[in-house]
Coordinates of C-alpha atoms and ligand atoms in Angstrom, one line a residue:
M1 CA 70.5 38.1 -57.0
T2 CA 69.1 35.4 -59.2
I3 CA 66.6 36.3 -62.2
L4 CA 63.7 34.2 -62.2
D5 CA 63.9 33.8 -66.2
G6 CA 60.3 33.0 -67.2
K7 CA 61.1 33.0 -70.5
K8 CA 63.6 30.2 -70.3
T9 CA 61.7 28.5 -67.8
A10 CA 58.5 28.6 -70.3
A11 CA 60.9 27.2 -73.2
D12 CA 61.6 24.3 -71.1
I13 CA 58.2 23.5 -70.2
K14 CA 57.1 23.8 -73.9
E15 CA 60.0 21.6 -74.9
E16 CA 58.9 19.1 -72.6
L17 CA 55.3 19.5 -73.8
A18 CA 56.6 18.8 -77.2
L19 CA 58.0 15.5 -76.2
E20 CA 54.9 14.5 -74.4
V21 CA 53.2 15.1 -77.9
V22 CA 55.5 12.9 -79.7
E23 CA 55.1 10.1 -77.3
L24 CA 51.4 10.4 -77.5
K25 CA 51.5 10.3 -81.3
N26 CA 53.7 7.3 -80.9
K27 CA 51.2 5.5 -79.3
G28 CA 48.7 6.4 -81.7
K29 CA 46.8 8.7 -79.0
K30 CA 45.0 12.1 -79.8
V31 CA 47.1 15.1 -80.0
P32 CA 45.6 17.7 -77.4
H33 CA 43.6 20.5 -79.0
L34 CA 42.9 23.7 -77.6
A35 CA 40.5 26.5 -78.8
A36 CA 39.9 30.2 -78.4
I37 CA 37.2 32.2 -78.6
I38 CA 38.0 36.2 -79.1
V39 CA 35.2 38.8 -79.4
G40 CA 36.3 42.1 -80.9
N41 CA 39.4 43.7 -81.8
D42 CA 41.3 44.7 -79.1
G43 CA 45.0 44.8 -79.8
A44 CA 46.5 43.7 -76.6
S45 CA 43.8 40.6 -76.6
L46 CA 44.2 39.8 -80.1
T47 CA 48.3 40.0 -79.4
Y48 CA 47.8 37.4 -76.4
V49 CA 45.2 35.0 -78.1
N50 CA 47.3 34.6 -81.1
A51 CA 50.4 33.9 -79.2
K52 CA 48.6 31.5 -77.3
V53 CA 47.7 29.6 -80.5
K54 CA 51.3 29.9 -82.0
A55 CA 52.4 28.4 -78.6
C56 CA 50.1 25.2 -79.2
E57 CA 51.2 25.2 -82.9
R58 CA 55.0 24.9 -81.5
V59 CA 54.6 22.1 -79.2
G60 CA 52.8 20.3 -81.7
F61 CA 48.9 20.8 -80.2
E62 CA 46.0 21.4 -82.6
S63 CA 44.6 24.6 -82.0
T64 CA 41.3 26.7 -83.2
L65 CA 40.8 30.4 -83.2
I66 CA 37.4 31.5 -83.3
R67 CA 36.9 35.2 -83.9
L68 CA 33.6 36.9 -83.3
P69 CA 32.9 40.6 -83.9
D70 CA 32.4 43.0 -81.7
D71 CA 28.6 43.4 -81.7
T72 CA 28.4 39.5 -81.1
T73 CA 25.5 39.0 -78.8
E74 CA 25.7 37.3 -75.5
E75 CA 23.3 34.6 -77.0
S76 CA 25.6 33.7 -79.9
L77 CA 28.6 33.7 -77.9
L78 CA 26.7 31.2 -75.3
N79 CA 25.9 29.1 -78.5
E80 CA 29.6 29.1 -79.5
I81 CA 30.5 27.9 -76.1
N82 CA 28.2 25.2 -75.9
I83 CA 29.3 23.9 -79.5
L84 CA 32.6 23.8 -78.0
N85 CA 31.4 22.0 -74.9
V86 CA 29.9 19.1 -77.2
D87 CA 33.0 18.8 -79.8
S88 CA 34.8 15.8 -78.5
D89 CA 37.7 16.7 -80.5
I90 CA 38.5 20.0 -78.3
D91 CA 40.0 19.2 -75.1
G92 CA 39.9 22.6 -73.8
F93 CA 39.1 26.4 -74.7
I94 CA 39.5 29.8 -73.2
V95 CA 37.2 32.6 -73.7
Q96 CA 39.6 35.7 -74.2
L97 CA 38.9 38.2 -71.6
P98 CA 37.9 41.2 -71.6
L99 CA 34.8 40.6 -73.3
P100 CA 32.5 43.8 -74.8
K101 CA 30.7 45.4 -71.8
H102 CA 27.1 44.1 -73.2
I103 CA 28.4 40.9 -72.4
D104 CA 27.9 39.4 -69.1
E105 CA 31.6 37.8 -68.3
Q106 CA 30.2 36.0 -65.3
K107 CA 27.3 34.4 -67.4
I108 CA 30.0 33.2 -70.1
L109 CA 32.8 31.7 -67.9
M110 CA 29.7 29.8 -66.2
A111 CA 28.9 28.3 -69.3
V112 CA 32.1 26.6 -69.8
D113 CA 32.2 22.8 -69.4
P114 CA 34.7 22.9 -66.1
D115 CA 36.4 19.7 -67.7
K116 CA 37.4 21.8 -70.5
D117 CA 37.7 24.8 -68.5
V118 CA 41.5 25.2 -68.9
D119 CA 41.9 28.7 -67.7
G120 CA 40.4 27.4 -64.3
F121 CA 38.2 30.5 -64.3
H122 CA 34.9 28.5 -63.8
P123 CA 33.4 28.4 -60.1
T124 CA 33.5 24.7 -60.1
N125 CA 37.7 24.5 -60.6
V126 CA 38.1 28.0 -58.1
G127 CA 36.2 25.8 -55.6
K128 CA 38.3 22.7 -56.3
M129 CA 41.4 24.9 -56.2
A130 CA 40.4 26.1 -53.0
L131 CA 40.1 23.2 -51.3
N132 CA 43.3 21.7 -52.6
L133 CA 41.5 19.3 -54.8
P134 CA 42.6 18.4 -58.4
T135 CA 41.4 20.8 -61.0
F136 CA 42.8 23.2 -63.4
I137 CA 44.8 26.2 -61.6
S138 CA 44.5 29.2 -63.7
A139 CA 47.5 29.6 -65.6
T140 CA 49.0 32.8 -64.2
P141 CA 49.0 31.5 -60.3
F142 CA 49.8 27.8 -61.7
G143 CA 53.1 29.7 -63.6
I144 CA 54.2 31.4 -60.5
L145 CA 54.1 28.4 -58.6
E146 CA 56.1 26.5 -61.2
L147 CA 58.7 29.3 -61.6
L148 CA 59.1 29.2 -57.8
Y149 CA 59.6 25.5 -57.8
R150 CA 61.9 25.3 -60.9
Y151 CA 64.3 27.9 -59.1
N152 CA 63.8 26.0 -55.7
V153 CA 62.4 29.0 -54.1
E154 CA 61.5 28.1 -50.4
T155 CA 58.0 29.3 -49.3
S156 CA 57.4 26.9 -46.6
G157 CA 56.9 29.0 -43.4
K158 CA 58.0 32.2 -45.2
H159 CA 55.8 35.4 -45.1
V160 CA 54.2 36.2 -48.3
V161 CA 52.7 39.6 -49.0
V162 CA 50.6 39.5 -52.0
I163 CA 49.2 43.0 -53.6
G164 CA 46.2 42.9 -55.5
R165 CA 43.1 40.7 -54.9
S166 CA 41.6 40.1 -58.1
H167 CA 40.0 36.5 -59.0
I168 CA 42.6 35.8 -61.6
V169 CA 46.0 36.7 -59.8
G170 CA 45.9 38.0 -56.2
S171 CA 43.1 36.0 -54.9
P172 CA 44.2 32.6 -56.2
M173 CA 48.1 33.2 -55.3
S174 CA 47.2 34.0 -51.7
I175 CA 44.9 30.7 -51.4
L176 CA 47.6 28.2 -53.0
L177 CA 50.6 29.6 -51.2
S178 CA 49.0 29.3 -48.0
Q179 CA 47.9 25.9 -48.9
K180 CA 49.7 22.4 -47.8
R181 CA 51.4 21.9 -51.1
R182 CA 55.0 21.3 -52.7
I183 CA 55.0 25.2 -53.1
G184 CA 53.0 26.6 -50.4
N185 CA 52.9 26.4 -46.4
A186 CA 53.7 29.9 -46.4
T187 CA 51.8 32.8 -44.1
V188 CA 50.2 34.9 -46.4
T189 CA 49.1 38.2 -46.3
I190 CA 46.6 39.7 -49.1
T191 CA 46.4 43.4 -49.5
H192 CA 44.8 45.5 -52.0
S193 CA 43.5 49.1 -52.5
R194 CA 42.2 49.8 -49.1
T195 CA 45.0 48.3 -47.0
K196 CA 46.4 51.1 -44.9
N197 CA 49.8 50.3 -43.8
L198 CA 51.2 48.5 -47.0
K199 CA 54.7 49.3 -46.7
E200 CA 54.8 48.4 -43.1
L201 CA 53.6 44.8 -44.5
T202 CA 55.8 44.7 -47.5
L203 CA 58.8 45.5 -45.1
Q204 CA 58.3 42.1 -43.3
A205 CA 57.6 39.9 -46.5
D206 CA 60.0 37.3 -47.5
I207 CA 58.4 36.9 -50.7
I208 CA 56.1 39.6 -52.5
I209 CA 53.8 38.8 -55.6
A210 CA 52.8 42.5 -57.0
A211 CA 49.8 42.1 -59.2
L212 CA 48.0 45.8 -59.0
G213 CA 48.6 47.0 -62.2
I214 CA 50.5 50.2 -61.4
P215 CA 53.8 50.6 -63.3
E216 CA 56.7 50.6 -60.8
F217 CA 54.6 51.0 -57.8
L218 CA 56.8 48.6 -55.6
K219 CA 60.2 50.5 -54.7
A220 CA 63.4 49.5 -53.0
D221 CA 62.5 51.3 -49.7
M222 CA 59.4 49.0 -49.6
V223 CA 61.2 45.8 -49.3
K224 CA 63.8 44.3 -46.9
D225 CA 67.2 42.7 -48.3
D226 CA 67.2 39.2 -49.9
V227 CA 63.2 39.6 -50.5
T228 CA 62.0 37.5 -53.6
V229 CA 59.9 39.3 -55.9
I230 CA 57.4 38.3 -58.2
D231 CA 56.1 41.0 -60.5
V232 CA 52.7 40.0 -62.4
G233 CA 52.1 43.6 -63.6
I234 CA 52.0 44.1 -67.3
T235 CA 51.3 47.7 -68.3
R236 CA 52.0 49.4 -71.8
I237 CA 53.6 52.4 -71.8
A238 CA 53.9 54.6 -75.0
D239 CA 57.4 54.5 -76.4
S240 CA 58.1 55.9 -79.6
S241 CA 61.6 54.3 -79.6
K242 CA 60.0 51.1 -80.0
K243 CA 58.7 49.4 -83.1
S244 CA 55.5 48.7 -81.6
G245 CA 55.3 52.2 -80.3
F246 CA 55.0 50.8 -76.6
R247 CA 56.8 49.0 -74.0
L248 CA 56.1 46.9 -71.0
V249 CA 56.5 48.0 -67.6
G250 CA 55.8 45.8 -64.3
D251 CA 54.5 46.6 -61.0
V252 CA 58.1 46.7 -59.5
A253 CA 60.9 49.3 -60.0
F254 CA 63.1 46.6 -61.3
N255 CA 66.5 48.3 -61.2
E256 CA 66.4 49.5 -57.5
V257 CA 64.3 46.5 -56.4
S258 CA 66.7 43.9 -57.9
E259 CA 69.6 45.5 -55.8
K260 CA 67.9 44.1 -52.8
A261 CA 66.2 40.7 -53.9
S262 CA 67.5 37.3 -53.6
F263 CA 65.1 36.6 -56.6
I264 CA 63.4 38.7 -58.9
T265 CA 61.2 38.1 -62.2
P266 CA 61.6 40.9 -65.2
V267 CA 59.1 42.2 -67.1
P268 CA 58.7 41.4 -69.9
G269 CA 60.2 37.8 -69.7
G270 CA 59.0 36.6 -66.4
V271 CA 55.5 35.8 -65.4
G272 CA 54.3 36.4 -68.8
P273 CA 55.6 33.6 -70.7
M274 CA 54.8 31.2 -68.0
T275 CA 51.0 32.1 -68.2
I276 CA 51.1 30.7 -71.8
A277 CA 53.2 27.6 -71.1
M278 CA 51.0 26.8 -68.0
L279 CA 47.9 27.2 -70.2
L280 CA 49.3 24.5 -72.7
K281 CA 50.3 22.2 -69.7
N282 CA 46.6 22.3 -68.7
T283 CA 45.2 21.4 -71.9
L284 CA 47.6 18.4 -72.0
L285 CA 46.2 17.5 -68.6
A286 CA 42.7 18.1 -69.9
C287 CA 43.3 15.8 -72.9
E288 CA 44.9 13.3 -70.4
R289 CA 41.9 13.4 -68.2
K290 CA 39.2 12.9 -71.0
N291 CA 41.0 10.3 -73.2
Ligands
NAD1 P1 43.0 43.9 -61.3 O1 43.5 45.2 -62.1 O2 41.7 43.2 -61.5 O3 42.9 44.4 -59.8 C1 44.0 45.2 -59.2 C2 44.3 44.8 -58.0 O4 45.2 45.8 -57.0 C3 43.0 45.0 -56.8 O5 42.5 43.9 -56.2 C4 43.5 46.6 -56.3 O6 42.5 46.3 -54.9 C5 44.8 46.0 -55.9 N1 45.2 47.6 -55.8 C6 45.2 48.6 -56.6 N2 45.9 49.6 -56.2 C7 46.6 49.5 -55.3 C8 47.5 49.9 -54.1 N3 47.7 51.3 -54.3 N4 47.7 49.1 -52.9 C9 47.6 47.9 -53.0 N5 46.6 47.3 -54.2 C10 46.0 48.0 -55.0 O7 44.2 43.1 -61.4 P2 45.0 42.2 -62.3 O8 43.9 41.5 -63.4 O9 45.3 40.9 -61.3 O10 46.0 42.8 -62.9 C11 47.3 42.9 -62.2 C12 48.2 43.2 -63.3 O11 48.7 42.1 -63.6 C13 48.0 43.8 -64.3 O12 49.2 44.7 -65.1 C14 47.5 42.8 -65.5 O13 48.2 43.5 -66.9 C15 48.7 42.1 -64.7 N6 48.7 40.4 -65.1 C16 49.3 39.7 -66.0 C17 49.3 38.7 -66.2 C18 50.5 37.9 -66.7 O14 50.3 36.8 -67.3 N7 51.7 38.2 -66.7 C19 48.0 38.0 -65.9 C20 47.0 38.7 -65.2 C21 47.0 39.9 -65.1

């Protein structure tokens, strides 16, 4: 069994990015600049967005964090987005989700200039992704592709079962893995909360992508021997033995499933760190395309 070590792979990618920054500087070129907008004080969102900003600093990117209060109106958020859209120093930016309920998320994502949409959430970029055209692939699916690539996991001709059909993970993952691409050419089954015979399907899978957000949902009796398992789930479970007061649990019962798997991602340290690394990669890409 091989652990698909997202923490180490993400560190490798960040080292590669840092070298590219040095090269850009040596050539007198502009360093990539990522901006992030966060609305409100949600603890998990603040942790994620701070991790993104810190990661920028570590690789030598410039970063800007824009913090807006919980009661920010949709109009003023749209105004902030427009400022970033026209700021030529900003190569890419993200709006940290979820947004407060009084703000229409779709309207906000639509307002981001697709050329700066390093999260890859704008319909233009989702459409390009679906057509296998050059674009920004959103960071979590992009990270999963990269992890499979760097560990030489064969996907061609394999049966992939994706659990979950969200716009940010399950749906793009199913599209990407079925495409004719380096990591792709798989036969993909996408499943969701209305799927009836899930276990029958997962038992046929060579590769399982679990992205449903139910802790330890995928058990050993649901997978065949030598399966590859990508655990996207992150749920905070209260744990008084931890300094933070919680621990992170994935969608896979790791201890039992890892005994049958040939490749498996841990939680934490699997898909999570890859997501940030690929956001940085998209920012570099945005900077290169623009300049
Ligand atoms: P979501 O919450 O938007 O959707 C969950 C999906 O799971 C839905 O499509 C639903 O139909 C499906 N589902 C629910 N119950 C099911 C069941 N019993 N059987 C089959 N399918 C079922 O999902 P999301 O936003 O993709 O998040 C999923 C998990 O991944 C969450 O834990 C989230 O925190 C995590 N996540 C992690 C990263 C990362 O960087 N590692 C990124 C995004 C999401």
